[in-house]
């Protein structure tokens, strides 16, 4: 059981920002990553459609005899995490925008959240938001188009910068001192985001906490691998020749992709 792999998935390459934290924290674990690129973006699709994709990808991963599943996508988590937890007996770990630490630590009392339209519109997200609204004003900013820029590997270009300025400027004008990255694609835009918001704004991403949560779950169930160097295998439902170069860029090492036809 210890030597079984951990499955990780996202609608595309964004989940690599989470995978990197997992690989660094748990170097003995072997990982299998799925980018559901043929169906990206999840963030502007109706919940039923996102749920259907999550079930197909998760069933594929379960068929690979994984010992734990990480939903490295805020949108997929918001829509599908309960269903996935009911469907599988293995640990299923999901993303959650870091509203709690942001609201509790903000000194200006104004917090900004960048996420997809689907995440911000979900019942799960709004339930979380309402728990912390007495601590801070929580300003929501949907970011259509950003995921596509990351999928093209355009992390520094003018179009990406202009989109970010459009989304960040109103938050800055409203006095935020803390910015929550509520989509796993956005950490790849951190250098540009930092350039735009300056050094005084606290930026919170949940990749690190999710890796630690996975570690705790594995330890609790005595599933953690403790020797050997873990492998990482990459799959995509999109056109592999297009996705491979971007994955290699973001993973900072050559990636060989397997094609997923579910
Ligand atoms: N990476 C996904 C997330 O964390 C969203 C990407 C998409 O819209 O497909 O929400």
Short mmCIF file of C-alpha atoms and ligand atoms in Angstrom, two decimals:
data_model
loop_
_atom_site.label_atom_id
_atom_site.label_comp_id
_atom_site.label_asym_id
_atom_site.label_seq_id
_atom_site.Cartn_x
_atom_site.Cartn_y
_atom_site.Cartn_z
CA UNK A 1 0.00 0.00 0.00
CA UNK A 2 2.84 2.43 0.88
CA UNK A 3 4.31 2.14 -2.61
CA UNK A 4 1.06 3.01 -4.40
CA UNK A 5 0.93 6.34 -6.19
CA UNK A 6 -0.93 9.54 -5.33
CA UNK A 7 -3.29 10.89 -8.01
CA UNK A 8 -3.43 14.64 -8.61
CA UNK A 9 -5.62 16.43 -11.16
CA UNK A 10 -6.64 19.83 -12.47
CA UNK A 11 -8.44 21.14 -15.53
CA UNK A 12 -5.01 21.88 -16.99
CA UNK A 13 -1.48 22.83 -16.01
CA UNK A 14 -2.45 24.92 -12.95
CA UNK A 15 -2.32 21.96 -10.58
CA UNK A 16 1.41 21.70 -11.26
CA UNK A 17 1.75 24.56 -8.76
CA UNK A 18 0.36 22.16 -6.13
CA UNK A 19 2.20 19.11 -7.48
CA UNK A 20 5.52 20.94 -7.00
CA UNK A 21 4.78 21.48 -3.29
CA UNK A 22 3.79 17.81 -2.89
CA UNK A 23 6.91 16.56 -4.70
CA UNK A 24 9.16 18.79 -2.57
CA UNK A 25 7.53 17.86 0.76
CA UNK A 26 7.09 14.15 0.02
CA UNK A 27 10.01 13.16 -2.24
CA UNK A 28 9.51 9.41 -1.65
CA UNK A 29 5.96 9.47 -3.01
CA UNK A 30 5.27 8.55 -6.64
CA UNK A 31 2.75 10.83 -8.29
CA UNK A 32 0.43 10.65 -11.28
CA UNK A 33 -0.84 13.98 -12.61
CA UNK A 34 -3.77 14.49 -14.98
CA UNK A 35 -4.41 17.76 -16.82
CA UNK A 36 -7.94 17.62 -18.25
CA UNK A 37 -6.87 20.03 -20.99
CA UNK A 38 -9.51 18.98 -23.53
CA UNK A 39 -12.16 20.40 -21.19
CA UNK A 40 -10.41 23.51 -19.88
CA UNK A 41 -11.52 25.96 -18.54
CA UNK A 42 -13.71 24.44 -15.83
CA UNK A 43 -14.21 27.92 -14.36
CA UNK A 44 -16.87 29.07 -16.81
CA UNK A 45 -18.69 25.76 -17.28
CA UNK A 46 -21.92 24.78 -15.50
CA UNK A 47 -21.35 22.76 -12.30
CA UNK A 48 -22.95 19.57 -13.71
CA UNK A 49 -20.43 19.52 -16.54
CA UNK A 50 -17.46 20.11 -14.21
CA UNK A 51 -18.74 17.37 -11.90
CA UNK A 52 -18.96 14.94 -14.85
CA UNK A 53 -15.36 15.64 -15.83
CA UNK A 54 -14.13 15.30 -12.24
CA UNK A 55 -15.79 11.89 -11.94
CA UNK A 56 -14.30 10.66 -15.24
CA UNK A 57 -10.77 11.78 -14.34
CA UNK A 58 -11.02 10.54 -10.74
CA UNK A 59 -12.31 7.13 -11.92
CA UNK A 60 -9.34 6.87 -14.30
CA UNK A 61 -6.95 7.67 -11.43
CA UNK A 62 -8.71 5.24 -9.08
CA UNK A 63 -8.19 2.59 -11.78
CA UNK A 64 -4.44 3.24 -11.45
CA UNK A 65 -4.68 1.90 -7.86
CA UNK A 66 -3.78 5.21 -6.24
CA UNK A 67 -3.71 5.47 -2.43
CA UNK A 68 -4.87 9.12 -2.23
CA UNK A 69 -6.44 11.70 -4.52
CA UNK A 70 -5.61 15.42 -4.60
CA UNK A 71 -8.04 17.71 -6.40
CA UNK A 72 -5.51 20.40 -7.36
CA UNK A 73 -8.20 22.73 -8.64
CA UNK A 74 -10.33 25.15 -6.62
CA UNK A 75 -13.18 25.02 -9.12
CA UNK A 76 -13.31 21.21 -9.17
CA UNK A 77 -13.11 21.12 -5.36
CA UNK A 78 -15.98 23.60 -5.00
CA UNK A 79 -18.18 21.52 -7.29
CA UNK A 80 -17.17 17.91 -6.72
CA UNK A 81 -15.31 17.27 -3.46
CA UNK A 82 -18.30 15.91 -1.50
CA UNK A 83 -19.27 13.53 -4.31
CA UNK A 84 -15.67 12.33 -4.67
CA UNK A 85 -15.39 11.70 -0.92
CA UNK A 86 -18.57 9.65 -1.01
CA UNK A 87 -17.36 7.68 -4.03
CA UNK A 88 -13.91 6.64 -2.76
CA UNK A 89 -12.67 5.27 0.55
CA UNK A 90 -9.15 6.66 0.04
CA UNK A 91 -8.22 10.14 1.34
CA UNK A 92 -9.48 12.86 -1.03
CA UNK A 93 -7.82 16.23 -0.48
CA UNK A 94 -9.16 19.41 -2.07
CA UNK A 95 -8.22 23.07 -2.41
CA UNK A 96 -9.80 25.88 -0.43
CA UNK A 97 -9.14 29.58 -1.07
CA UNK A 98 -7.24 30.89 1.98
CA UNK A 99 -9.97 33.26 3.18
CA UNK A 100 -9.55 32.27 6.83
CA UNK A 101 -5.85 33.20 7.27
CA UNK A 102 -6.34 36.26 5.07
CA UNK A 103 -9.33 37.62 7.00
CA UNK A 104 -7.76 36.87 10.38
CA UNK A 105 -4.41 38.50 9.58
CA UNK A 106 -5.48 41.50 7.48
CA UNK A 107 -4.63 44.79 9.20
CA UNK A 108 -6.53 47.03 6.79
CA UNK A 109 -9.56 44.77 7.17
CA UNK A 110 -9.90 44.47 3.39
CA UNK A 111 -9.01 41.24 1.58
CA UNK A 112 -9.11 40.48 -2.15
CA UNK A 113 -9.79 37.06 -3.67
CA UNK A 114 -8.87 36.15 -7.25
CA UNK A 115 -10.63 33.01 -8.51
CA UNK A 116 -12.71 31.62 -11.35
CA UNK A 117 -16.33 32.64 -11.83
CA UNK A 118 -17.46 29.09 -10.92
CA UNK A 119 -15.50 29.03 -7.65
CA UNK A 120 -16.80 32.45 -6.57
CA UNK A 121 -20.37 31.46 -7.43
CA UNK A 122 -20.30 28.13 -5.59
CA UNK A 123 -22.22 27.41 -2.40
CA UNK A 124 -19.07 25.97 -0.81
CA UNK A 125 -17.10 29.18 -1.37
CA UNK A 126 -19.94 31.42 -0.20
CA UNK A 127 -20.37 29.35 2.95
CA UNK A 128 -16.68 29.83 3.73
CA UNK A 129 -16.82 33.55 2.96
CA UNK A 130 -19.79 34.14 5.26
CA UNK A 131 -17.87 32.59 8.19
CA UNK A 132 -15.17 35.28 8.00
CA UNK A 133 -17.08 38.34 6.88
CA UNK A 134 -17.19 39.74 10.40
CA UNK A 135 -13.36 39.86 10.41
CA UNK A 136 -12.76 41.61 7.08
CA UNK A 137 -14.40 42.97 3.95
CA UNK A 138 -13.86 40.23 1.39
CA UNK A 139 -13.76 41.51 -2.19
CA UNK A 140 -14.23 38.97 -4.95
CA UNK A 141 -12.62 39.27 -8.36
CA UNK A 142 -13.39 36.73 -11.08
CA UNK A 143 -10.56 36.58 -13.64
CA UNK A 144 -11.76 35.31 -17.04
CA UNK A 145 -8.89 34.82 -19.47
CA UNK A 146 -6.08 34.35 -16.94
CA UNK A 147 -6.23 30.55 -16.96
CA UNK A 148 -5.90 30.59 -20.76
CA UNK A 149 -2.77 32.77 -20.54
CA UNK A 150 -1.13 30.29 -18.17
CA UNK A 151 -2.17 27.38 -20.41
CA UNK A 152 -0.27 29.07 -23.22
CA UNK A 153 2.76 29.51 -21.00
CA UNK A 154 2.39 33.28 -21.30
CA UNK A 155 3.42 34.27 -17.78
CA UNK A 156 5.06 37.62 -18.51
CA UNK A 157 3.52 38.97 -21.74
CA UNK A 158 1.65 42.23 -22.27
CA UNK A 159 -1.80 40.64 -22.65
CA UNK A 160 -1.36 38.79 -19.34
CA UNK A 161 -0.11 41.96 -17.63
CA UNK A 162 -3.07 44.01 -18.86
CA UNK A 163 -5.57 41.41 -17.67
CA UNK A 164 -3.92 41.37 -14.25
CA UNK A 165 -3.90 45.17 -14.02
CA UNK A 166 -7.62 45.19 -14.87
CA UNK A 167 -8.38 42.68 -12.12
CA UNK A 168 -6.01 44.00 -9.45
CA UNK A 169 -6.44 47.77 -9.78
CA UNK A 170 -9.97 47.93 -8.27
CA UNK A 171 -8.84 45.76 -5.34
CA UNK A 172 -5.85 48.01 -4.68
CA UNK A 173 -8.07 51.09 -4.87
CA UNK A 174 -10.39 49.53 -2.28
CA UNK A 175 -7.52 49.24 0.21
CA UNK A 176 -6.71 45.51 0.30
CA UNK A 177 -3.57 44.52 2.19
CA UNK A 178 -3.98 40.78 1.53
CA UNK A 179 -4.59 38.95 -1.73
CA UNK A 180 -5.81 35.34 -1.89
CA UNK A 181 -4.92 33.31 -4.99
CA UNK A 182 -8.03 31.13 -5.29
CA UNK A 183 -7.08 29.27 -8.46
CA UNK A 184 -4.12 26.91 -8.86
CA UNK A 185 -3.10 28.53 -12.15
CA UNK A 186 -2.42 31.91 -10.54
CA UNK A 187 0.75 31.10 -8.54
CA UNK A 188 2.52 30.89 -11.90
CA UNK A 189 1.68 34.58 -12.36
CA UNK A 190 3.21 35.58 -9.04
CA UNK A 191 6.14 37.59 -10.51
CA UNK A 192 3.74 39.75 -12.56
CA UNK A 193 1.23 40.03 -9.72
CA UNK A 194 4.01 41.13 -7.35
CA UNK A 195 5.17 43.73 -9.88
CA UNK A 196 1.65 45.18 -10.06
CA UNK A 197 0.66 45.13 -6.38
CA UNK A 198 4.08 46.03 -4.91
CA UNK A 199 5.82 44.61 -1.85
CA UNK A 200 3.37 45.74 0.84
CA UNK A 201 0.56 43.34 -0.09
CA UNK A 202 0.50 39.87 1.48
CA UNK A 203 -0.18 37.22 -1.19
CA UNK A 204 -1.52 33.85 -0.02
CA UNK A 205 -1.48 30.63 -2.05
CA UNK A 206 -2.66 27.28 -0.66
CA UNK A 207 -0.29 24.85 -2.45
CA UNK A 208 1.98 24.47 0.61
CA UNK A 209 -0.84 23.90 3.14
CA UNK A 210 -2.47 21.33 0.82
CA UNK A 211 0.79 19.35 0.58
CA UNK A 212 1.01 19.36 4.41
CA UNK A 213 -2.63 18.29 4.67
CA UNK A 214 -1.86 15.36 2.33
CA UNK A 215 1.15 14.45 4.48
CA UNK A 216 -1.03 14.41 7.63
CA UNK A 217 -3.69 12.24 5.94
CA UNK A 218 -1.07 9.73 4.74
CA UNK A 219 0.52 9.55 8.20
CA UNK A 220 -2.83 9.14 9.96
CA UNK A 221 -3.64 6.14 7.78
CA UNK A 222 -0.11 4.77 7.78
CA UNK A 223 0.14 5.17 4.00
CA UNK A 224 3.29 7.27 3.75
CA UNK A 225 6.22 6.04 1.64
CA UNK A 226 9.48 6.45 3.52
CA UNK A 227 12.19 5.30 1.11
CA UNK A 228 13.19 5.50 -2.54
CA UNK A 229 12.82 8.40 -4.88
CA UNK A 230 9.30 9.04 -6.09
CA UNK A 231 8.44 9.12 -9.78
CA UNK A 232 6.10 11.59 -11.48
CA UNK A 233 3.95 10.58 -14.47
CA UNK A 234 2.01 13.13 -16.52
CA UNK A 235 -1.23 12.67 -18.49
CA UNK A 236 -3.40 15.05 -20.49
CA UNK A 237 -6.72 14.77 -22.32
CA UNK A 238 -5.57 17.55 -24.67
CA UNK A 239 -3.30 17.50 -27.70
CA UNK A 240 -0.04 16.23 -26.16
CA UNK A 241 2.28 18.00 -28.62
CA UNK A 242 0.73 21.34 -27.59
CA UNK A 243 0.56 20.70 -23.86
CA UNK A 244 3.99 19.10 -23.40
CA UNK A 245 6.12 22.23 -23.94
CA UNK A 246 4.03 24.30 -21.51
CA UNK A 247 4.10 21.54 -18.89
CA UNK A 248 7.88 21.28 -19.26
CA UNK A 249 8.18 25.07 -18.88
CA UNK A 250 6.08 25.15 -15.71
CA UNK A 251 7.52 21.96 -14.21
CA UNK A 252 11.02 23.26 -15.02
CA UNK A 253 12.09 19.88 -16.38
CA UNK A 254 11.28 17.91 -19.54
CA UNK A 255 7.86 16.27 -19.28
CA UNK A 256 6.72 13.29 -21.37
CA UNK A 257 2.94 13.22 -21.63
CA UNK A 258 0.61 10.25 -21.88
CA UNK A 259 -2.67 10.81 -23.69
CA UNK A 260 -5.86 10.32 -21.68
CA UNK A 261 -8.92 9.55 -23.76
CA UNK A 262 -11.69 9.54 -21.09
N1 LIG B 1 -7.01 25.67 -11.84
C1 LIG B 1 -8.41 25.75 -11.63
C2 LIG B 1 -8.74 26.27 -10.25
O1 LIG B 1 -7.96 26.15 -9.34
C3 LIG B 1 -9.26 26.52 -12.60
C4 LIG B 1 -8.99 26.50 -14.02
C5 LIG B 1 -10.20 26.47 -14.91
O2 LIG B 1 -11.00 27.41 -14.95
O3 LIG B 1 -10.31 25.46 -15.56
O4 LIG B 1 -9.81 26.79 -10.04
#
